Amino acid sequence: MKRHAFWIGALLVTAGVLMHVPDYVTARHDHYMMAGMPMGRTMSLGMTLIVIGLALCTWCLLPGREERAARARRASAVPYAALDEAPLSRAHWLLVVVLTVGLVVDTMKPASLGFVVPGMSMEYGISTREAATLPFVAIIGTVIGSVLWGFLADVFGRRSTILLSSIIYIATSICGFMPSLGWNLVMCFFMGAAAGGMLPTVYSLMAESIPARRRGGLIVLQSGLGAALGYLVASGASTLLIPHFGWRILWVLNAPTGALLLLLSHWIPESPRFLLTMGREEEAARVMARYGITTRASGPAPVTPPAWSSFRSRLRALVVPPFRRRTATITLYGLGWGIVNWGFITFLPTFLGDGGKHSAGGLLFFSSLFAVPNTVLAAYLYGRWGSRRTMFCYAAITGGVLVLFPVLGVDADRGRALLLVLLVTLLAGAGGMIALLSPYSTEVYPTALRAGGSGLAAAAGKIGGMLGPLLLTSAPELPTMALVVAVPVGAAALVLRLTGMETAGRPLVEAETG
């Protein structure tokens, strides 16, 4: 019954979005500028259908009576060893492909922010500084979404939260139809929440489904490729569509991309580890059979998790022993990356100016050129060399390059060749840091806390992004800014080296005291 009700809710959301299209088409003679247009009855009815549909879908994703009864048992005789030692099957590869599509779709959302701000500024007649409110609100949404969705995934399941994010993608596509800046900000916040929540959920599902021997390198590769392809699709869509349909079309794309994820959900089974932890053994057995896994009686049985029944209790579990040190390590690592990426790399066009062949445009070209091979290298080192050592090296390289800016006296006015070498190395280091962080953060927590812990790591990166503009104000010159940003990255590398745990190729942590 709930399954049918979910799809009814999805149809209501879709219908509500489609009811906004006529007003958008009406504005085609004004290059799809809708600022100041009144919200007619059709649009208001559409928003009502969206709210009803979202409520229905959310209710359907909540655990039912049988699931709640299974949680009371929580123990299982099925060992996790079968999951860790299984060979990769066709179903595994289908999951990898589908979830990579999900990462690409997810990355498109924040990547589109930079492309919509100029058109939005012109349409609403606001300054670039005022328009920066949009990405700021979106980042706040991703921070909240990363934490909240992570804990929801630990309670309701990985698949359910992915479906919820997909539905919200469709619903928030009406951001492209909103005639006022205020409504744009509201929808952008919810879009950011859904996008922020998708990442920890996807990586948790991957970590719990892929065999231990292939897990780390494969997820690192997926992480890097998903990010690179997401930015590529966002920039391509802006180039092809904005000249013809205006900036709003990038938000409208949320609808078809969200619908695509819903259609692909057939190939996204629930995490077997999550099902076992929740006592849903029959469902877990069906999923494991789908992966060609035969359970056996030998080996350690799953550890019954403590009764973390509330958001507060789960959050507290991450900041007290035995997980406090792990949480501090990945949070500092994510914060360091976020400050580098959003506080330094994002503002490189400001530092470099518009002149010279190695300005921002050339830099973006070289960064995209090295993104894929750099991700392949990071995945290889993660699986071959070890997670902790690889993450330390990428953070150390990033921090070391930043220190070289003031040491060598490199800035935008002199040393162009050296500047380019340093920047390409910096982009490779920072790109490796974020590609490695997400998989690692899913491997250091037990199943009952995995998505929530991964969500904290993702949120830390976004908080670093919120600090970026403040750092730019305090250190307006390139060498000074580089030195300021190097401090948290160096601290993250040192803490990881001293306290980080090795995870590559090893069974996932399950014991609460592990």
XYZ file of C-alpha atoms in Angstrom:
514
model
C 0.000 0.000 0.000
C 2.742 2.448 0.954
C 4.586 1.763 -2.282
C 1.594 2.801 -4.380
C 0.980 5.819 -2.150
C 4.602 6.919 -2.633
C 4.232 6.998 -6.393
C 0.919 8.834 -6.073
C 2.767 11.440 -4.005
C 5.496 11.626 -6.643
C 2.863 12.206 -9.339
C 1.268 14.979 -7.259
C 4.653 16.704 -6.899
C 5.307 16.356 -10.637
C 1.848 17.682 -11.490
C 2.404 20.638 -9.179
C 5.662 21.459 -10.942
C 4.064 21.186 -14.384
C 1.363 23.662 -13.336
C 4.106 26.304 -13.072
C 5.245 25.829 -16.662
C 2.548 27.951 -18.401
C 3.633 31.131 -16.596
C 7.247 30.373 -17.496
C 6.373 29.912 -21.168
C 4.377 33.148 -21.123
C 7.577 35.024 -20.265
C 9.459 33.712 -23.321
C 9.073 37.014 -25.200
C 10.934 38.731 -22.351
C 13.711 36.124 -22.361
C 11.967 34.240 -19.541
C 12.245 37.066 -17.019
C 9.503 36.585 -14.439
C 10.451 39.140 -11.762
C 7.372 40.916 -10.437
C 4.856 38.604 -12.138
C 1.831 37.827 -9.949
C 1.389 34.243 -8.778
C -1.821 33.090 -10.421
C -4.288 30.454 -9.266
C -2.639 27.727 -11.304
C 0.749 28.359 -9.713
C -0.763 28.523 -6.214
C -2.640 25.258 -6.797
C 0.567 23.713 -8.061
C 2.410 24.659 -4.883
C -0.399 23.099 -2.832
C -0.102 19.834 -4.762
C 3.660 19.843 -4.200
C 3.245 20.222 -0.434
C 0.639 17.429 -0.316
C 2.784 15.174 -2.499
C 5.902 15.761 -0.395
C 3.996 14.990 2.803
C 2.611 11.784 1.311
C 6.018 10.643 0.043
C 7.634 11.370 3.408
C 4.964 9.395 5.244
C 5.468 6.443 2.902
C 9.208 6.397 3.582
C 8.735 6.208 7.360
C 9.197 2.728 8.888
C 6.017 0.690 9.149
C 4.750 -1.486 11.996
C 6.655 -4.578 10.843
C 9.886 -2.617 10.554
C 9.464 -1.150 14.035
C 8.844 -4.629 15.426
C 11.999 -5.926 13.717
C 14.037 -3.130 15.319
C 13.034 -4.396 18.732
C 14.931 -7.622 17.984
C 17.970 -6.012 16.360
C 20.063 -9.170 16.552
C 20.913 -11.388 13.610
C 22.740 -14.657 13.155
C 23.846 -13.707 9.640
C 27.546 -12.777 9.643
C 28.892 -9.676 7.954
C 31.890 -11.644 6.668
C 29.874 -12.838 3.659
C 29.371 -9.222 2.589
C 33.045 -8.318 2.964
C 34.381 -11.345 1.101
C 31.883 -11.557 -1.776
C 33.070 -11.048 -5.374
C 31.794 -8.100 -7.376
C 28.671 -9.096 -9.283
C 26.632 -7.505 -12.054
C 24.247 -6.131 -9.418
C 27.190 -4.456 -7.657
C 28.280 -2.757 -10.868
C 24.714 -1.621 -11.618
C 24.602 -0.040 -8.171
C 27.915 1.731 -8.810
C 26.674 3.138 -12.132
C 23.294 4.267 -10.791
C 24.750 5.910 -7.680
C 27.403 7.633 -9.811
C 24.550 9.155 -11.802
C 23.104 10.252 -8.476
C 26.380 11.930 -7.519
C 26.556 13.711 -10.880
C 22.993 14.993 -10.465
C 23.758 16.006 -6.893
C 26.950 17.884 -7.828
C 25.083 19.776 -10.537
C 23.007 21.616 -7.945
C 25.718 23.608 -6.131
C 27.782 23.808 -9.320
C 24.909 25.672 -11.010
C 24.966 28.480 -8.433
C 27.826 30.324 -10.091
C 26.048 30.246 -13.452
C 22.686 31.592 -12.246
C 23.939 34.488 -10.110
C 24.770 36.869 -13.032
C 21.370 36.439 -14.705
C 19.526 36.650 -11.415
C 21.391 39.853 -10.492
C 20.372 41.461 -13.767
C 16.718 40.374 -13.601
C 16.129 41.493 -10.016
C 18.300 44.597 -10.330
C 20.538 43.720 -7.396
C 24.280 43.907 -6.902
C 26.593 40.909 -7.087
C 27.104 41.172 -3.322
C 23.341 40.963 -2.749
C 23.089 38.080 -5.210
C 25.734 36.219 -3.191
C 22.946 35.623 -0.669
C 21.714 32.817 -2.929
C 24.838 30.595 -2.705
C 25.175 31.472 0.981
C 21.629 30.260 1.684
C 22.302 27.166 -0.428
C 25.450 26.379 1.583
C 23.492 26.712 4.836
C 20.978 24.280 3.362
C 23.711 21.785 2.489
C 25.166 21.985 6.010
C 21.787 21.276 7.604
C 20.919 18.671 4.984
C 24.214 16.806 5.377
C 23.680 16.380 9.118
C 19.915 15.839 9.107
C 19.781 13.506 6.099
C 22.709 11.505 7.468
C 20.826 10.756 10.664
C 17.607 10.092 8.748
C 19.506 7.533 6.680
C 20.630 5.816 9.876
C 17.030 5.621 11.101
C 14.881 5.152 7.981
C 17.388 3.599 5.581
C 19.760 4.651 2.828
C 17.389 4.002 -0.048
C 14.539 5.917 1.559
C 16.605 9.081 2.011
C 17.876 8.895 -1.578
C 14.267 8.710 -2.767
C 13.352 11.645 -0.519
C 16.190 13.731 -1.984
C 15.004 12.865 -5.501
C 11.463 13.994 -4.714
C 12.741 17.266 -3.250
C 14.850 17.816 -6.376
C 11.667 17.660 -8.438
C 9.762 19.907 -6.022
C 12.472 22.587 -5.824
C 12.638 22.887 -9.607
C 9.912 25.507 -9.135
C 12.736 27.789 -7.984
C 13.060 28.481 -11.714
C 9.469 29.722 -11.810
C 9.436 31.921 -8.704
C 8.763 35.610 -9.519
C 10.408 36.982 -6.370
C 13.905 36.780 -4.923
C 12.554 35.713 -1.535
C 10.901 32.592 -2.955
C 14.079 31.814 -4.909
C 16.033 31.853 -1.644
C 13.520 29.578 0.109
C 13.573 26.998 -2.675
C 17.337 27.226 -2.979
C 17.647 26.415 0.736
C 15.588 23.227 0.369
C 17.458 22.271 -2.790
C 20.719 22.669 -0.864
C 19.371 20.515 1.961
C 18.480 17.713 -0.443
C 21.828 17.987 -2.239
C 23.793 18.013 1.000
C 21.952 14.958 2.253
C 22.473 12.877 -0.870
C 26.271 12.614 -0.505
C 26.615 10.886 2.894
C 23.711 8.598 2.049
C 25.181 7.480 -1.279
C 28.621 6.826 0.171
C 27.182 4.918 3.135
C 25.154 2.715 0.802
C 28.198 2.097 -1.361
C 30.446 1.272 1.596
C 27.908 -1.195 2.987
C 27.282 -2.939 -0.339
C 30.730 -3.250 -1.965
C 33.118 -6.028 -0.803
C 35.965 -4.876 1.437
C 38.809 -5.606 -1.000
C 37.400 -3.324 -3.707
C 35.480 -0.863 -1.553
C 37.913 1.990 -0.863
C 39.453 2.508 -4.294
C 36.129 2.108 -6.094
C 34.318 4.653 -3.912
C 37.198 7.144 -4.189
C 37.087 6.817 -7.970
C 33.317 7.236 -7.936
C 33.606 10.290 -5.690
C 36.082 12.085 -7.932
C 34.379 11.205 -11.209
C 30.948 12.160 -9.861
C 32.228 15.601 -8.863
C 34.112 16.190 -12.132
C 31.202 15.075 -14.320
C 28.728 17.081 -12.244
C 30.647 20.311 -12.830
C 31.036 19.407 -16.499
C 27.297 18.828 -16.947
C 26.434 22.037 -15.075
C 28.801 24.158 -17.172
C 27.656 22.462 -20.381
C 23.987 23.038 -19.553
C 24.668 26.697 -18.797
C 26.484 27.151 -22.106
C 23.821 25.415 -24.179
C 20.609 26.466 -22.432
C 20.990 29.843 -20.711
C 21.358 31.833 -23.994
C 18.016 30.413 -25.167
C 15.978 29.933 -21.970
C 17.544 32.260 -19.412
C 19.197 31.490 -16.075
C 16.054 29.941 -14.631
C 16.382 26.858 -16.828
C 19.210 25.509 -14.642
C 16.781 25.246 -11.723
C 14.065 23.793 -13.944
C 16.476 20.934 -14.728
C 15.973 19.732 -11.147
C 12.695 18.160 -12.279
C 13.974 15.820 -15.025
C 17.135 14.932 -13.110
C 15.137 14.129 -9.974
C 12.718 12.062 -12.056
C 15.697 10.204 -13.551
C 16.872 9.189 -10.085
C 13.384 7.948 -9.217
C 13.303 5.806 -12.344
C 16.750 4.402 -11.565
C 15.740 3.564 -7.993
C 14.749 0.084 -9.176
C 18.474 -0.707 -9.229
C 19.116 0.800 -5.775
C 18.427 -1.873 -3.156
C 18.579 -1.070 0.520
C 21.875 -1.607 2.309
C 22.036 -5.225 3.534
C 24.068 -4.122 6.555
C 21.429 -1.586 7.503
C 18.705 -4.228 7.165
C 20.645 -6.661 9.349
C 21.285 -3.996 11.957
C 17.570 -3.186 12.034
C 16.620 -6.856 12.434
C 15.025 -7.098 8.972
C 16.713 -10.385 8.127
C 14.380 -11.587 5.363
C 14.831 -8.369 3.392
C 18.589 -8.532 3.930
C 18.665 -12.101 2.633
C 16.845 -11.037 -0.545
C 19.271 -8.182 -1.169
C 22.285 -10.416 -0.544
C 20.882 -13.001 -2.965
C 20.594 -10.202 -5.519
C 24.351 -9.686 -5.140
C 24.980 -13.421 -5.391
C 26.010 -13.661 -1.732
C 25.506 -16.910 0.119
C 25.475 -16.531 3.884
C 27.314 -18.980 6.080
C 27.150 -19.824 9.743
C 30.796 -19.168 10.569
C 32.280 -15.798 11.305
C 31.281 -13.019 13.678
C 27.651 -12.084 13.901
C 26.515 -8.469 13.692
C 26.866 -6.505 16.891
C 23.587 -5.273 18.307
C 23.767 -1.462 18.350
C 22.771 0.518 21.423
C 19.388 2.211 21.499
C 20.244 5.483 19.766
C 16.603 6.390 19.341
C 16.809 10.152 18.895
C 18.735 12.673 16.829
C 20.309 14.017 20.005
C 21.465 10.603 21.236
C 23.025 9.754 17.877
C 24.777 13.098 17.678
C 26.085 12.682 21.198
C 27.379 9.194 20.355
C 29.639 10.734 17.699
C 31.273 13.212 20.080
C 31.962 10.942 23.053
C 34.315 7.931 23.311
C 34.950 5.720 21.437
C 34.058 7.801 18.336
C 35.076 11.269 19.507
C 38.590 11.058 18.086
C 37.370 9.810 14.711
C 34.757 12.560 14.500
C 37.322 15.230 15.365
C 39.725 13.875 12.732
C 37.291 13.804 9.810
C 35.643 17.088 10.837
C 38.979 18.902 10.889
C 39.928 17.323 7.557
C 36.635 18.419 5.972
C 36.942 21.906 7.444
C 40.488 22.231 6.079
C 39.391 21.213 2.596
C 36.376 23.528 2.681
C 38.509 26.538 3.601
C 40.989 25.763 0.809
C 38.333 25.176 -1.808
C 35.874 27.935 -0.907
C 38.234 30.388 0.757
C 41.124 30.243 -1.700
C 40.429 28.373 -4.937
C 36.973 29.902 -5.401
C 38.434 33.412 -5.140
C 41.363 32.774 -7.486
C 39.686 34.840 -10.249
C 39.696 37.777 -7.801
C 43.402 37.333 -7.096
C 44.430 36.659 -10.701
C 42.370 39.288 -12.447
C 41.331 39.020 -16.081
C 44.634 39.483 -17.823
C 47.253 37.012 -18.920
C 46.873 33.621 -20.507
C 47.104 31.928 -17.102
C 44.134 33.770 -15.625
C 41.000 32.144 -14.244
C 39.848 30.710 -17.588
C 43.133 28.963 -18.230
C 43.256 27.702 -14.685
C 39.820 26.102 -14.934
C 40.901 24.412 -18.146
C 43.966 22.870 -16.528
C 42.016 21.836 -13.430
C 39.475 19.927 -15.526
C 42.314 18.406 -17.539
C 43.928 16.890 -14.440
C 40.763 16.059 -12.479
C 40.164 12.572 -13.879
C 43.768 11.209 -13.801
C 44.202 12.716 -10.338
C 41.108 10.853 -9.152
C 42.370 7.594 -10.657
C 45.697 8.072 -8.860
C 43.968 8.816 -5.536
C 41.796 5.698 -5.889
C 44.830 3.540 -6.677
C 46.831 4.867 -3.723
C 43.867 4.522 -1.359
C 43.468 0.854 -2.154
C 47.143 0.011 -2.570
C 48.946 2.305 -0.157
C 46.320 2.701 2.537
C 43.640 5.250 3.403
C 45.396 7.124 6.220
C 48.730 7.488 4.423
C 47.098 8.616 1.162
C 44.884 11.187 2.888
C 47.842 12.536 4.852
C 49.916 12.944 1.681
C 47.198 14.812 -0.205
C 46.612 17.154 2.730
C 50.356 17.666 3.213
C 50.822 18.465 -0.485
C 47.941 20.947 -0.343
C 49.302 22.672 2.772
C 52.874 22.629 1.455
C 51.907 24.292 -1.828
C 50.024 27.009 0.049
C 53.093 27.756 2.182
C 55.213 28.093 -0.977
C 53.193 31.121 -2.142
C 54.583 33.523 0.505
C 57.938 31.714 0.743
C 58.661 32.077 -2.975
C 56.954 35.457 -3.214
C 54.609 34.256 -5.966
C 51.588 36.412 -6.777
C 49.397 37.355 -9.743
C 51.831 39.982 -11.103
C 55.041 37.971 -11.416
C 56.219 34.390 -11.740
C 53.395 33.295 -14.015
C 54.948 29.924 -14.936
C 55.682 29.069 -11.299
C 52.234 30.307 -10.326
C 50.620 27.927 -12.788
C 52.616 24.947 -11.491
C 51.669 25.742 -7.906
C 48.003 26.213 -8.730
C 47.694 22.980 -10.717
C 49.401 21.097 -7.860
C 47.085 22.795 -5.370
C 44.006 21.807 -7.352
C 45.243 18.217 -7.539
C 45.853 18.127 -3.778
C 42.507 19.680 -2.854
C 40.661 17.499 -5.365
C 42.248 14.413 -3.844
C 41.333 15.519 -0.314
C 37.609 15.703 -1.006
C 37.607 12.542 -3.129
C 39.188 10.664 -0.206
C 37.246 12.198 2.685
C 33.767 10.941 1.832
C 34.716 7.245 1.464
C 36.930 7.367 4.561
C 34.239 8.924 6.743
C 31.877 6.021 5.963
C 34.475 3.438 6.991
C 35.249 4.620 10.530
C 31.746 4.278 12.030
C 29.424 1.311 12.626
C 26.332 0.922 10.463
C 24.020 2.497 13.042
C 26.034 5.770 12.913
C 27.662 5.587 9.492
C 25.529 8.017 7.486
C 25.307 10.467 10.366
C 29.080 10.513 10.802
C 29.608 10.908 7.080
C 27.087 13.752 7.121
C 29.126 15.572 9.753
C 32.217 15.300 7.544
C 30.280 16.705 4.572
C 28.863 19.517 6.713
C 32.357 20.424 7.925
C 33.450 21.015 4.331
C 30.490 23.324 3.745
C 31.153 25.232 6.974
C 34.667 25.817 5.647
C 32.980 27.327 2.620
C 31.039 29.738 4.804
C 34.301 30.877 6.394
C 35.924 31.505 3.006
C 34.530 35.010 2.348
C 35.521 36.089 5.882
C 39.102 34.981 5.249
C 39.165 36.865 1.955
C 38.240 40.061 3.775
C 40.961 39.598 6.386
C 43.712 38.625 3.909
C 43.142 40.393 0.578
C 46.530 39.485 -0.955
C 47.317 36.117 -2.538
C 50.454 35.157 -0.484
C 48.876 36.216 2.821
C 45.662 34.389 2.055
C 47.585 31.234 1.120
C 49.449 31.252 4.435
C 46.247 31.753 6.447
C 44.501 28.891 4.644
C 47.519 26.583 5.053
C 47.118 26.509 8.849
C 43.906 24.422 9.097
C 45.049 22.122 6.289
C 48.362 21.474 8.016
C 46.558 20.836 11.295
C 44.203 18.379 9.559
C 47.150 16.488 8.043
C 48.943 16.273 11.392
C 45.892 15.105 13.351
C 45.063 12.497 10.726
C 48.619 11.180 10.805
C 48.595 10.893 14.593
C 45.062 9.695 15.310
C 43.575 8.409 12.042
C 42.694 4.735 11.669
C 43.508 2.563 8.677
C 40.439 1.328 6.765
C 41.470 0.301 3.247
C 40.749 -3.330 2.433
C 39.514 -4.074 5.944
C 36.023 -5.082 7.102
C 33.815 -2.183 8.045
C 33.694 -1.198 11.699
C 30.662 -2.708 13.418
C 31.467 -3.046 17.126
C 30.458 0.104 18.987
C 33.719 0.049 20.887
C 35.810 -0.563 17.741
